[in-house]
Amino acid sequence: MYKLLALDLDGTLLNKENEISAQNISAIKQVINWNTIVVLCSARPVHAMAAVIHNTELEHLIRYYVSFNGAWVYDKAENKDLHFIPLSAYDLKMMTSLLAENKFPHHFFTRDKIISTSNHINEYTKYESELFNMEIEISDVVNTVQRNDIVKVSIVGSTDFINGVANKIDRKFHQHFSLSQTSHHYYEMMAQGISKGSALNYLCRHLNITAQSVVSMGDQENDISMFQFSAVGVAMGNASDFVKSCADRVSLDNNQHGVAFAINQLWSE
């Protein structure tokens, strides 16, 4: 029997209304009753992940969070970080130089704030601020690069713009940073070696659980590292063909209770 279930949030556990269906909640409760540890894994900060299950039956059943695509692993029961990897001053200087040179719209994340180095706040930054309930702080570049609590940079824009950015930065900086496109409008840069898969590896070693006992579910390219680490990687039906090709199985989409469907299949085998 599987001992750990890693679940992406947006596009996986959450439906288009950003809610968890009753079917998904019921299925998750069932695997928890079978002594499976359920871990939430997301590009979101911890408090925004916790808000997703607040006032649901899962609120006191899920202890571990893999946040910021793996840069932050948090134990909610103990209210402490298990793992936190901010960007170094060197990383930030290199990133801000790239951003300025190309005039890429962007924002930075700390544990609890979004930082903008521009007084003009674009719609995508505003959206994440509202979605994650995070204050936007305006700061100049000099002060920003001196901070020791910045976890990631999000480059933002239209789908075509992000696709072009991804290709350009992947070619030039894939050896320097962890890079991932987390949605059609967001492309993220973090310290080298960070991924959801590496964070799961860290957490599983902490919990003394082997990869052969892990199931992961997701829908975006930043979930592929989880699939690669896990015994079984499940792509949602709404995932791209490429993401599906990297998974072991494909479930229903996130608006058809794809998490519950996959759980019912896997835990009945």
Coordinates of C-alpha atoms in Angstrom, one line a residue:
M1 CA 0.0 0.0 0.0
Y2 CA 1.2 3.5 -0.8
K3 CA 2.4 5.5 2.2
L4 CA 2.5 9.1 0.8
L5 CA 0.3 11.0 -1.6
A6 CA 1.6 14.3 -3.0
L7 CA -1.0 16.6 -4.5
D8 CA -0.6 19.7 -6.6
L9 CA -3.3 22.3 -5.9
D10 CA -4.2 24.5 -8.9
G11 CA -5.5 22.5 -11.8
T12 CA -5.3 19.3 -9.8
L13 CA -7.0 19.2 -6.4
L14 CA -8.8 22.5 -7.0
N15 CA -11.5 22.9 -9.7
K16 CA -12.0 26.0 -11.8
E17 CA -13.8 27.7 -8.9
N18 CA -10.6 27.1 -6.8
E19 CA -12.5 24.7 -4.6
I20 CA -12.0 21.1 -3.5
S21 CA -14.9 18.9 -4.5
A22 CA -16.7 16.8 -1.9
Q23 CA -15.6 13.7 -3.9
N24 CA -12.0 14.7 -3.7
I25 CA -12.3 15.4 0.1
S26 CA -13.9 12.0 0.7
A27 CA -11.2 10.1 -1.2
I28 CA -8.4 11.9 0.6
K29 CA -10.0 11.2 4.0
Q30 CA -10.2 7.6 3.0
V31 CA -6.5 7.2 2.2
I32 CA -5.6 9.1 5.4
N33 CA -7.7 6.6 7.3
W34 CA -5.5 3.9 5.6
N35 CA -2.4 5.6 7.2
T36 CA -1.3 7.4 4.0
I37 CA 0.4 10.8 4.6
V38 CA -1.1 13.4 2.3
V39 CA 1.2 16.3 1.3
L40 CA 0.1 19.4 -0.5
C41 CA 2.6 20.6 -3.2
S42 CA 2.3 24.0 -4.9
A43 CA 3.9 27.1 -6.3
R44 CA 1.8 29.0 -3.6
P45 CA 3.2 30.2 -0.3
V46 CA 2.4 28.1 2.8
H47 CA -0.4 30.4 4.2
A48 CA -2.1 30.4 0.8
M49 CA -2.0 26.6 0.7
A50 CA -3.4 26.4 4.2
A51 CA -6.2 28.7 3.2
V52 CA -7.3 26.2 0.5
I53 CA -8.2 23.6 3.2
H54 CA -9.3 26.0 5.9
N55 CA -12.8 25.2 7.2
T56 CA -12.8 21.9 5.3
E57 CA -12.6 18.4 6.8
L58 CA -9.0 18.3 5.6
E59 CA -7.8 21.2 7.7
H60 CA -6.5 19.2 10.6
L61 CA -5.6 16.1 8.7
I62 CA -2.9 17.5 6.4
R63 CA 0.4 18.3 8.2
Y64 CA 3.1 18.8 5.5
Y65 CA 3.3 21.4 2.8
V66 CA 5.8 21.6 -0.1
S67 CA 5.6 25.3 -1.0
F68 CA 7.1 27.6 -3.6
N69 CA 7.7 24.6 -5.9
G70 CA 9.9 22.9 -3.4
A71 CA 11.9 25.9 -1.9
W72 CA 9.9 25.7 1.3
V73 CA 8.9 22.5 3.2
Y74 CA 6.8 23.2 6.2
D75 CA 5.5 21.2 9.1
K76 CA 2.1 22.7 10.1
A77 CA 1.7 20.6 13.2
E78 CA 5.0 21.9 14.6
N79 CA 4.7 25.3 13.0
K80 CA 8.2 25.1 11.7
D81 CA 10.3 25.0 8.5
L82 CA 11.8 21.7 7.6
H83 CA 13.6 23.2 4.6
F84 CA 13.8 26.7 3.3
I85 CA 16.1 27.8 0.4
P86 CA 16.1 31.5 -0.4
L87 CA 18.0 33.0 -3.4
S88 CA 21.5 34.1 -2.7
A89 CA 22.8 37.7 -3.3
Y90 CA 24.7 36.4 -6.3
D91 CA 21.5 34.8 -7.7
L92 CA 19.5 38.0 -7.2
K93 CA 22.1 40.2 -8.9
M94 CA 22.2 37.9 -11.9
M95 CA 18.4 37.7 -12.1
T96 CA 17.8 41.4 -11.7
S97 CA 20.4 42.1 -14.4
L98 CA 18.6 39.7 -16.8
L99 CA 15.2 41.2 -15.9
A100 CA 16.4 44.8 -16.5
E101 CA 18.2 44.0 -19.7
N102 CA 15.1 42.4 -21.2
K103 CA 12.5 44.6 -19.5
F104 CA 10.6 41.5 -18.3
P105 CA 7.6 42.3 -16.1
H106 CA 8.1 40.4 -12.8
H107 CA 7.8 40.3 -9.0
F108 CA 9.6 38.6 -6.1
F109 CA 8.3 36.4 -3.3
T110 CA 9.3 36.2 0.3
R111 CA 7.4 33.9 2.7
D112 CA 4.7 36.5 3.2
K113 CA 5.0 39.3 0.7
I114 CA 5.2 40.0 -3.0
I115 CA 7.9 42.6 -3.8
S116 CA 7.8 44.8 -6.9
T117 CA 10.6 47.0 -8.1
S118 CA 8.2 49.0 -10.2
N119 CA 5.5 51.4 -9.1
H120 CA 3.4 50.1 -12.0
I121 CA 1.8 46.9 -10.8
N122 CA 0.6 44.7 -13.7
E123 CA -2.5 42.6 -13.7
Y124 CA -0.8 39.3 -13.2
T125 CA 1.0 40.6 -10.1
K126 CA -2.3 41.9 -8.8
Y127 CA -3.9 38.6 -9.5
E128 CA -1.4 36.6 -7.4
S129 CA -1.6 39.2 -4.6
E130 CA -5.3 38.7 -4.4
L131 CA -5.3 35.0 -4.9
F132 CA -2.6 34.4 -2.2
N133 CA -3.8 37.2 0.0
M134 CA -0.3 38.8 0.0
E135 CA 0.6 42.4 0.4
I136 CA 2.6 44.0 -2.5
E137 CA 5.7 45.9 -1.2
I138 CA 7.4 48.4 -3.5
S139 CA 11.2 48.3 -3.2
D140 CA 14.1 49.5 -5.3
V141 CA 16.4 47.1 -6.9
V142 CA 19.4 47.9 -4.7
N143 CA 17.5 47.0 -1.5
T144 CA 15.8 44.0 -3.1
V145 CA 19.1 42.3 -4.0
Q146 CA 20.3 42.7 -0.5
R147 CA 17.5 40.8 1.1
N148 CA 18.1 37.2 2.4
D149 CA 14.5 36.1 2.4
I150 CA 13.5 36.1 -1.3
V151 CA 12.5 32.7 -2.5
K152 CA 11.6 33.1 -6.2
V153 CA 11.1 35.5 -9.0
S154 CA 8.0 35.3 -11.2
I155 CA 8.1 36.6 -14.7
V156 CA 4.6 37.4 -15.8
G157 CA 2.7 38.1 -19.1
S158 CA 0.6 36.7 -21.9
T159 CA 0.8 33.1 -22.9
D160 CA 2.8 33.9 -26.1
F161 CA 5.1 36.2 -24.1
I162 CA 5.7 33.5 -21.4
N163 CA 6.4 30.8 -24.0
G164 CA 9.0 33.1 -25.6
V165 CA 10.6 33.9 -22.3
A166 CA 10.8 30.2 -21.3
N167 CA 12.6 29.3 -24.4
K168 CA 15.1 32.2 -24.1
I169 CA 15.9 31.7 -20.4
D170 CA 15.9 27.9 -20.5
R171 CA 18.7 28.0 -23.1
K172 CA 20.8 30.6 -21.2
F173 CA 20.3 29.9 -17.5
H174 CA 19.2 26.3 -17.1
Q175 CA 22.6 25.5 -15.4
H176 CA 22.3 28.4 -13.0
F177 CA 18.7 28.3 -11.7
S178 CA 15.7 26.1 -11.2
L179 CA 13.3 27.2 -13.9
S180 CA 9.6 26.3 -14.4
Q181 CA 6.5 27.5 -16.2
T182 CA 3.8 27.1 -13.6
S183 CA 0.9 28.3 -15.7
H184 CA 0.2 30.1 -19.0
H185 CA 1.1 33.5 -17.4
Y186 CA 3.9 32.7 -14.9
Y187 CA 7.5 31.6 -15.4
E188 CA 9.5 31.1 -12.2
M189 CA 13.2 31.3 -11.3
M190 CA 14.6 29.8 -8.1
A191 CA 17.9 28.6 -6.7
Q192 CA 19.5 25.7 -8.5
G193 CA 18.3 22.3 -7.6
I194 CA 14.9 23.2 -6.3
S195 CA 11.9 21.3 -7.5
K196 CA 8.8 19.7 -6.1
G197 CA 10.5 16.3 -6.7
S198 CA 13.6 17.2 -4.7
A199 CA 11.5 18.6 -1.9
L200 CA 9.5 15.3 -1.8
N201 CA 12.7 13.4 -1.7
Y202 CA 13.8 15.6 1.3
L203 CA 10.5 15.1 3.1
C204 CA 10.4 11.4 2.4
R205 CA 13.9 11.0 3.9
H206 CA 12.7 13.0 6.9
L207 CA 9.7 10.6 7.3
N208 CA 11.7 7.5 6.4
I209 CA 9.5 6.7 3.4
T210 CA 10.9 5.3 0.2
A211 CA 10.0 6.6 -3.3
Q212 CA 8.5 3.2 -4.1
S213 CA 5.7 4.1 -1.6
V214 CA 4.8 7.5 -3.1
V215 CA 2.1 8.6 -5.5
S216 CA 2.0 12.1 -6.9
M217 CA -0.6 14.0 -8.9
G218 CA -0.3 17.1 -11.0
D219 CA -1.1 19.0 -14.2
Q220 CA 1.8 21.3 -15.0
E221 CA 5.4 21.0 -16.1
N222 CA 6.5 21.9 -12.5
D223 CA 4.9 18.6 -11.4
I224 CA 7.0 16.4 -13.7
S225 CA 9.8 16.2 -11.1
M226 CA 7.3 14.7 -8.7
F227 CA 6.3 12.1 -11.3
Q228 CA 10.0 11.2 -11.8
F229 CA 10.5 10.8 -8.0
S230 CA 7.3 8.8 -7.3
A231 CA 6.5 5.2 -7.8
V232 CA 3.4 6.4 -9.6
G233 CA 2.9 9.8 -11.2
V234 CA -0.6 10.7 -12.2
A235 CA -1.4 13.6 -14.7
M236 CA -4.8 15.2 -14.6
G237 CA -6.9 15.0 -17.8
N238 CA -6.5 18.8 -18.2
A239 CA -2.7 18.5 -18.4
S240 CA -0.9 19.1 -21.6
D241 CA 0.1 16.2 -23.8
F242 CA 3.7 16.7 -22.8
V243 CA 2.9 16.5 -19.1
K244 CA 0.8 13.4 -19.7
S245 CA 3.6 11.8 -21.6
C246 CA 5.8 12.1 -18.5
A247 CA 3.3 10.5 -16.2
D248 CA 2.6 6.8 -15.5
R249 CA -1.2 7.4 -15.6
V250 CA -3.7 9.9 -16.7
S251 CA -6.8 10.6 -14.6
L252 CA -10.0 12.7 -15.3
D253 CA -9.6 16.4 -15.3
N254 CA -9.7 18.7 -12.2
N255 CA -13.4 19.6 -12.8
Q256 CA -14.3 15.9 -12.9
H257 CA -12.8 15.0 -9.5
G258 CA -9.7 13.6 -11.1
V259 CA -7.9 13.2 -7.8
A260 CA -10.7 11.0 -6.4
F261 CA -10.8 9.0 -9.6
A262 CA -7.1 8.2 -9.4
I263 CA -7.2 7.4 -5.7
N264 CA -10.1 5.0 -6.1
Q265 CA -8.2 3.2 -8.9
L266 CA -4.8 3.0 -7.2
W267 CA -5.8 2.2 -3.7
S268 CA -8.2 -0.6 -4.9
E269 CA -5.5 -2.4 -6.8

